[in-house]
Coordinates of C-alpha atoms (C1' of nucleotides) in Angstrom, one line a residue:
Chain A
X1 CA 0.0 0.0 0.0
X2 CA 2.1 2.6 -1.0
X3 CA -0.6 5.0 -1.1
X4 CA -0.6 4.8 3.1
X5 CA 3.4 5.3 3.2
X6 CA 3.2 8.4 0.9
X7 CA 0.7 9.8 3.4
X8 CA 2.5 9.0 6.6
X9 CA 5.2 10.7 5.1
X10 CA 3.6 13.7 4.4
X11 CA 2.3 13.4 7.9
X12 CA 5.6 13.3 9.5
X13 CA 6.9 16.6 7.4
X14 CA 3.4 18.5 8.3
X15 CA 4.0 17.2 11.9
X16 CA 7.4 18.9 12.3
X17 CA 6.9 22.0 10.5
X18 CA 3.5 22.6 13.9
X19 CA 6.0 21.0 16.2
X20 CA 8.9 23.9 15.1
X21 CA 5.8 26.7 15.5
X22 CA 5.3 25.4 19.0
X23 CA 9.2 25.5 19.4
X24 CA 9.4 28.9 17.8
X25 CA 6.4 29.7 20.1
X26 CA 8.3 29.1 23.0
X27 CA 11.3 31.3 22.3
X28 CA 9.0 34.3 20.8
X29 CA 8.6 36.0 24.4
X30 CA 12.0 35.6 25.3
X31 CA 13.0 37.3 22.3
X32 CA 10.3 40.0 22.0
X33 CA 11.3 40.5 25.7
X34 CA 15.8 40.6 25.2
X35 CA 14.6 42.8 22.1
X36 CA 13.0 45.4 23.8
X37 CA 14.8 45.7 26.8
X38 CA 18.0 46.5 24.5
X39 CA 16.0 48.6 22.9
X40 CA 15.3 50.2 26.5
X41 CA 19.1 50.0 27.6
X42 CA 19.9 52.1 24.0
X43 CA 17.3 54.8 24.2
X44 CA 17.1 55.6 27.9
X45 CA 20.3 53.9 29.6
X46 CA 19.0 51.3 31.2
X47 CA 15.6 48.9 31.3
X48 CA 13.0 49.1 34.0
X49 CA 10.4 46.4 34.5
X50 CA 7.6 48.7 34.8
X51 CA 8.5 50.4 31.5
X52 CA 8.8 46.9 29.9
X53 CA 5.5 46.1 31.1
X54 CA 3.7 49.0 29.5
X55 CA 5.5 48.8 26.5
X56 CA 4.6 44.9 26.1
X57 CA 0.9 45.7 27.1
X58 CA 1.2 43.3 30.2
X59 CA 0.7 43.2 33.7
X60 CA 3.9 44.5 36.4
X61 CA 3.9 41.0 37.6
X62 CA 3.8 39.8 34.6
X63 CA 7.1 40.6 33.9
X64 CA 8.4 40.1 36.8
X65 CA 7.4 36.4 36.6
X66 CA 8.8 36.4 33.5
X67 CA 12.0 37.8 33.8
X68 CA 12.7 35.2 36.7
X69 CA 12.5 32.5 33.6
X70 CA 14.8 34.6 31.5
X71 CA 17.2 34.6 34.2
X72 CA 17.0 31.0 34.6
X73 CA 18.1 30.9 31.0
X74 CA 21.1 33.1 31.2
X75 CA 19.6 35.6 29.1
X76 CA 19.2 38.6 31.7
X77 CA 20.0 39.4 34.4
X78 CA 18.9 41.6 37.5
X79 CA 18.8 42.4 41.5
X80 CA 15.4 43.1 42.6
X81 CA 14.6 46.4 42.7
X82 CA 16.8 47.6 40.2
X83 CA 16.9 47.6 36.7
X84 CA 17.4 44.7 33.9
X85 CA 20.6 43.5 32.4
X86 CA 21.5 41.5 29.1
X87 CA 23.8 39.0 29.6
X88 CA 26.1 37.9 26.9
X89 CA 23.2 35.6 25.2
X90 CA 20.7 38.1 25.7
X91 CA 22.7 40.6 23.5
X92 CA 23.2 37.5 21.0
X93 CA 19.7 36.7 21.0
X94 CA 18.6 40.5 21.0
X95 CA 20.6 41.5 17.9
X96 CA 19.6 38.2 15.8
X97 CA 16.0 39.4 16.4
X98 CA 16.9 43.2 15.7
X99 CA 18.5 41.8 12.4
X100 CA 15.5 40.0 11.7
X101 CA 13.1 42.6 12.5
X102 CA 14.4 45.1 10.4
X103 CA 14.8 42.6 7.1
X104 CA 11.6 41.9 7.6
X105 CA 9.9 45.2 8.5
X106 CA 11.9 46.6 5.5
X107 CA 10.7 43.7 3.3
X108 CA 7.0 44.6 3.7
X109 CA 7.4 48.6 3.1
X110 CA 9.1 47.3 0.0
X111 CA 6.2 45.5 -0.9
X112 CA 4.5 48.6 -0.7
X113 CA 2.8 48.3 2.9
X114 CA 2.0 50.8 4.8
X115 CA 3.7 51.8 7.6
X116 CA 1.9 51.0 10.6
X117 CA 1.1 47.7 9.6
X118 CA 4.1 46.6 8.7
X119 CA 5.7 47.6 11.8
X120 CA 2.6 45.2 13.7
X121 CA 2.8 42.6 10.9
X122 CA 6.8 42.4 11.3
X123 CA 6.2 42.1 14.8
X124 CA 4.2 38.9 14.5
X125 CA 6.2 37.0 11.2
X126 CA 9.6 37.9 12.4
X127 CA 9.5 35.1 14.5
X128 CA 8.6 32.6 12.1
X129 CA 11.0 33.0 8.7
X130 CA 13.8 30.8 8.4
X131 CA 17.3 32.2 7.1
X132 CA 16.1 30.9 3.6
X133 CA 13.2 33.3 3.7
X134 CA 15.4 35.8 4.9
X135 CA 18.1 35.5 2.6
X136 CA 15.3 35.9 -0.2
X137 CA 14.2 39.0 1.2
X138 CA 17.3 41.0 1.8
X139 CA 18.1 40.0 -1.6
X140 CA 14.8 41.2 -2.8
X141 CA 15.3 44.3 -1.0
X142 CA 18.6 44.9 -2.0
X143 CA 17.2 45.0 -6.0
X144 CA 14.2 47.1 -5.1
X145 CA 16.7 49.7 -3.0
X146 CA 19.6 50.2 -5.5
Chain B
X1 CA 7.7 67.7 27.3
X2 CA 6.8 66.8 23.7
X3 CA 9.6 64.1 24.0
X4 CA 7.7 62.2 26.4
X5 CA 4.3 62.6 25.0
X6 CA 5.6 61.1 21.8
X7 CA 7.4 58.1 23.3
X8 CA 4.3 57.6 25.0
X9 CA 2.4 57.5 21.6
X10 CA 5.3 54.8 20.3
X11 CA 4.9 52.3 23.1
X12 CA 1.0 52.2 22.9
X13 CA 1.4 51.2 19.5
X14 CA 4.2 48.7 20.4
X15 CA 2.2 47.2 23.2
X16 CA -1.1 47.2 20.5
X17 CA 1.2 44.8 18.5
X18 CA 1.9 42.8 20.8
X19 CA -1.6 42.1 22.6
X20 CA -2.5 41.2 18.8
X21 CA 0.1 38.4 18.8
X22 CA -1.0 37.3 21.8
X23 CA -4.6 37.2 20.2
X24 CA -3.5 35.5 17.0
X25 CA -1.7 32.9 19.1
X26 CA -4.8 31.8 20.8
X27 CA -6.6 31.9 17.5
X28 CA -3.9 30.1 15.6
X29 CA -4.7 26.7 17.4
X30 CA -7.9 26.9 17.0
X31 CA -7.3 28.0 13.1
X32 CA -5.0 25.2 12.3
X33 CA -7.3 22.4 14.2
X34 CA -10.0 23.3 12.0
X35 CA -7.8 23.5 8.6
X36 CA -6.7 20.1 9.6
X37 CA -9.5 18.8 10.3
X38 CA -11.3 19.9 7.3
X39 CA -8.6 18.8 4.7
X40 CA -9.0 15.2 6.2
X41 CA -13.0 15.7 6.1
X42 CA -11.8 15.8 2.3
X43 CA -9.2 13.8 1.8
X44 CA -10.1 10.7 3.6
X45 CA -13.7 11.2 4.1
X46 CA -13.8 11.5 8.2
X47 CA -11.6 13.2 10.4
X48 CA -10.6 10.9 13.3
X49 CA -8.8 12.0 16.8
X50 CA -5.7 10.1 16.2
X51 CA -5.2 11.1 12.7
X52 CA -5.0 15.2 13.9
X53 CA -2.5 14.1 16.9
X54 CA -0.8 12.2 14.2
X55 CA -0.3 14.9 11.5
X56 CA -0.2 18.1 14.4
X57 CA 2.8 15.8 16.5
X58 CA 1.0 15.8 19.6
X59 CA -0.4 13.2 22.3
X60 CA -4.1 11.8 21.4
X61 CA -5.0 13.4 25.0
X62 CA -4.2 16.9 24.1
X63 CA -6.2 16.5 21.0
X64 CA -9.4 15.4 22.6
X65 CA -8.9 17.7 25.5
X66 CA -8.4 20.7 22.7
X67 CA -11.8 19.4 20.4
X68 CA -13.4 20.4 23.6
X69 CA -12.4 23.8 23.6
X70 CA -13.4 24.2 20.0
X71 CA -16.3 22.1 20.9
X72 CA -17.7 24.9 23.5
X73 CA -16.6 27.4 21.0
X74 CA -18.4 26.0 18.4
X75 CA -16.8 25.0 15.5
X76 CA -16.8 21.6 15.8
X77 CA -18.9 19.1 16.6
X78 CA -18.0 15.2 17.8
X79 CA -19.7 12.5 19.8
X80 CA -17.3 10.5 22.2
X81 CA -15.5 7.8 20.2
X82 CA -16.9 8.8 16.8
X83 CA -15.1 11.2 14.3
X84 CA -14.7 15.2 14.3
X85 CA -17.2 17.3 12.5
X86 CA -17.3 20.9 12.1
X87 CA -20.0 23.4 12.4
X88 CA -20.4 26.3 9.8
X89 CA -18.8 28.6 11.5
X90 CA -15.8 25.8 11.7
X91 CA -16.1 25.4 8.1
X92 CA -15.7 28.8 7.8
X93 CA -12.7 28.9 9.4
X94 CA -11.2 26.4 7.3
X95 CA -12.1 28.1 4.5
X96 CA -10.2 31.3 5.4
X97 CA -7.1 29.7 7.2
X98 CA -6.8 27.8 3.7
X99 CA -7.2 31.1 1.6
X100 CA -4.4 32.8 3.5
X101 CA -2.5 29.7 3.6
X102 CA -2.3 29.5 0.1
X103 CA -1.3 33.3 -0.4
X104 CA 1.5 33.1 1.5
X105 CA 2.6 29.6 0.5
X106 CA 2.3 30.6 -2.9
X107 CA 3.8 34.1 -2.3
X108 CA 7.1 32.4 -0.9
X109 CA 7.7 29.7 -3.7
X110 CA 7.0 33.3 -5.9
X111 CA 9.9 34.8 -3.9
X112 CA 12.1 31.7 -5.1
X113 CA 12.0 30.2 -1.4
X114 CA 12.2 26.0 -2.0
X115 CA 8.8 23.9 -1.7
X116 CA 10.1 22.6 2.3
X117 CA 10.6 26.0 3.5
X118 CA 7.6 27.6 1.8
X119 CA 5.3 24.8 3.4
X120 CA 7.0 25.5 6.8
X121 CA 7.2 29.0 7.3
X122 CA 3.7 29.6 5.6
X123 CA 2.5 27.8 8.2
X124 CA 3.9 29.9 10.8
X125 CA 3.2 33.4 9.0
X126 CA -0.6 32.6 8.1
X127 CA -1.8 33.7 11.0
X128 CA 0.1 37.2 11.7
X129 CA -0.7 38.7 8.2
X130 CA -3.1 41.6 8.0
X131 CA -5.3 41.8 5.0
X132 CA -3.6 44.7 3.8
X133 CA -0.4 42.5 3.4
X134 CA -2.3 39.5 2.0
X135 CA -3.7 41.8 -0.6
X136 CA -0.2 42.8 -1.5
X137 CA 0.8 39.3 -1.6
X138 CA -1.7 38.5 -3.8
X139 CA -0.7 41.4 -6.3
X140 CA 2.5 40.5 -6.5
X141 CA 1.6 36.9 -7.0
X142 CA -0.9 38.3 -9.7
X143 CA 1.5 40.0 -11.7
X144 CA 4.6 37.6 -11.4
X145 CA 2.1 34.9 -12.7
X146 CA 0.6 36.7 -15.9
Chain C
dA1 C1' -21.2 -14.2 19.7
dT2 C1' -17.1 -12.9 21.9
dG3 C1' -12.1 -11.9 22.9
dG4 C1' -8.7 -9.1 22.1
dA5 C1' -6.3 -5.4 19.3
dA6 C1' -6.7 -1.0 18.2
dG7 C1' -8.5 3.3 19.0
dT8 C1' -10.4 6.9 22.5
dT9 C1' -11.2 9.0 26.6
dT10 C1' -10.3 10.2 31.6
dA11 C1' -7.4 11.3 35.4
dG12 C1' -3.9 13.7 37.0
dC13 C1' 0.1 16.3 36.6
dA14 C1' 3.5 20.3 34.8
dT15 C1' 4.6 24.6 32.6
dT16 C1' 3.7 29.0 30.6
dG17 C1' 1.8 33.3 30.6
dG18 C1' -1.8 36.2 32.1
dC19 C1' -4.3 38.9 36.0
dT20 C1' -5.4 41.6 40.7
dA21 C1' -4.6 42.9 45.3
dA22 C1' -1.6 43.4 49.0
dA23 C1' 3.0 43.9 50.8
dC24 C1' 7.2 45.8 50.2
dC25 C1' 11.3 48.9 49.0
dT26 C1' 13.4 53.4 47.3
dA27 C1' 14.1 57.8 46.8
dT28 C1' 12.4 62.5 46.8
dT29 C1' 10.9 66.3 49.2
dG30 C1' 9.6 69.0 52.7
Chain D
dC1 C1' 15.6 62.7 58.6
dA2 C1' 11.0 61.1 58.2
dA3 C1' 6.8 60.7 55.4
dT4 C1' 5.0 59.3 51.6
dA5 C1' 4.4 58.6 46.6
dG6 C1' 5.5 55.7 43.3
dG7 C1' 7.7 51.8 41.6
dT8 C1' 8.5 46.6 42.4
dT9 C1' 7.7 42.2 44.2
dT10 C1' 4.8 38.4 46.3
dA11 C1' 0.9 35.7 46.8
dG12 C1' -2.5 33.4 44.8
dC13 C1' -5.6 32.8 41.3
dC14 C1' -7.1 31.2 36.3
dA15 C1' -6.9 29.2 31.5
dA16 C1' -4.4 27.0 27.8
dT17 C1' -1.6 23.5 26.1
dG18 C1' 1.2 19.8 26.6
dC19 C1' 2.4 14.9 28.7
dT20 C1' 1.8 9.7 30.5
dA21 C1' -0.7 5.9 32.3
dA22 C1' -4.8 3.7 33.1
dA23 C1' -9.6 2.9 31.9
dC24 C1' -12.8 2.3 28.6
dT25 C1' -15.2 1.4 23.7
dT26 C1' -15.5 -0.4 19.3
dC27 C1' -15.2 -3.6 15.9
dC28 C1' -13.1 -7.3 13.5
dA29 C1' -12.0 -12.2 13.2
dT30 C1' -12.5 -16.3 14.7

DNA sequence: ATGGAAGTTTAGCATTGGCTAAACCTATTG
DNA sequence: CAATAGGTTTAGCCAATGCTAAACTTCCAT
């Protein structure tokens, strides 16, 4: 019955590419998170949780709660009480996604999108392209720019 | 202090992206349950628990434990150890996750991405594209396929 | 008609990510 | 230098999404 092998296979390649979202799912706060609190550390000097909190749309405690897991995976740090730190993977993690968000954000003005929704649509995709995707749309951005 | 009043403006547009994602995400189960569910409605004739858990990589419990969630919600219908149904609003749904679906899939193999990736990531970027980008999707598609 | 294999559901647990309210520090200002 | 306002953390709750192991149905084959 090759019929039933030929669908188990395709089974098996659909089943990993929802098994990467939930993966990539996982790692999407930390990132938003290490994003924007380098963001923070470059505009104003340094990252508060509070600030983080509004900018996120979240609760205080949110955060809070959250940062504790972040600093369980080496990718912030912080004393309570005072403000948040990158740690050496945190930069890492925080420029990959800056890199991202901008190829990405730049990719959909290109298209021709307006402004504001590229900057929301970015916000959401830039989590799910692979470097292939990327590659294709830095190169498609570099035609449309020059 | 204009300075203020405009970062101010900025981060309540951040956080609006972000409290969108967090929408989408719990939308996006419930989007790719149905898609699923509807493409085995059509491919195989009945849509069985196992077969989802199969092709979505995840334990038979979560499955029927989720297909109650929808169940409440209603877009799908199922009696207990019989197979999985969906309601016209689940059918609606479908219909759309499989619209965008195809967009983007076929947007990416456009861009030149290969027929692996394009299946993967479109799956992952279907649900965090705003009409507007869809439609510019689609016009690109449009005129790179005349 | 029934016994057992295969398929489904229940039970119970863990983690993530959200919230509010209350407790707790810090730091400014009078 | 003390009071207090404002920022931060804790405590305790909830829902969603995942898992494994055990219980339970269904249905086919003898």
């Amino acid at each position: 019955m090759p019929q039933r092998a030929k669908k188990a296979g395709t089974a098996k390649i659909r089943s990993a590419a929802f098994r990467r979202i939930r993966a990539d799912h996982s790692s999407e706060l930390a990132e938003d998170y290490v994003e924007l609190i380098a963001d923070l550390i470059d505009e104003k000097g340094e990252a508060r949780g509070s600030e983080v909190a509004m900018r996120l749309g979240v609760a205080n405690a949110t955060v809070v709660k959250t940062l504790k897991r972040l600093q369980d995976s080496g990718l912030v740090t912080q004393e309570p009480y005072r403000s948040i730190f990158l740690t050496g993977d945190g930069w890492k993690m925080a420029e990959d996604g800056r890199r991202k968000h901008k190829i990405v954000e730049g990719f959909l003005l290109a298209l021709g999108i307006s402004e504001e929704t590229a900057r929301i649509d970015s916000e959401g995709i830039e989590h799910h392209v692979s470097e292939e995707t990327l590659r294709a749309m830095a190169r498609f951005l570099a035609r449309k720019g020059s």
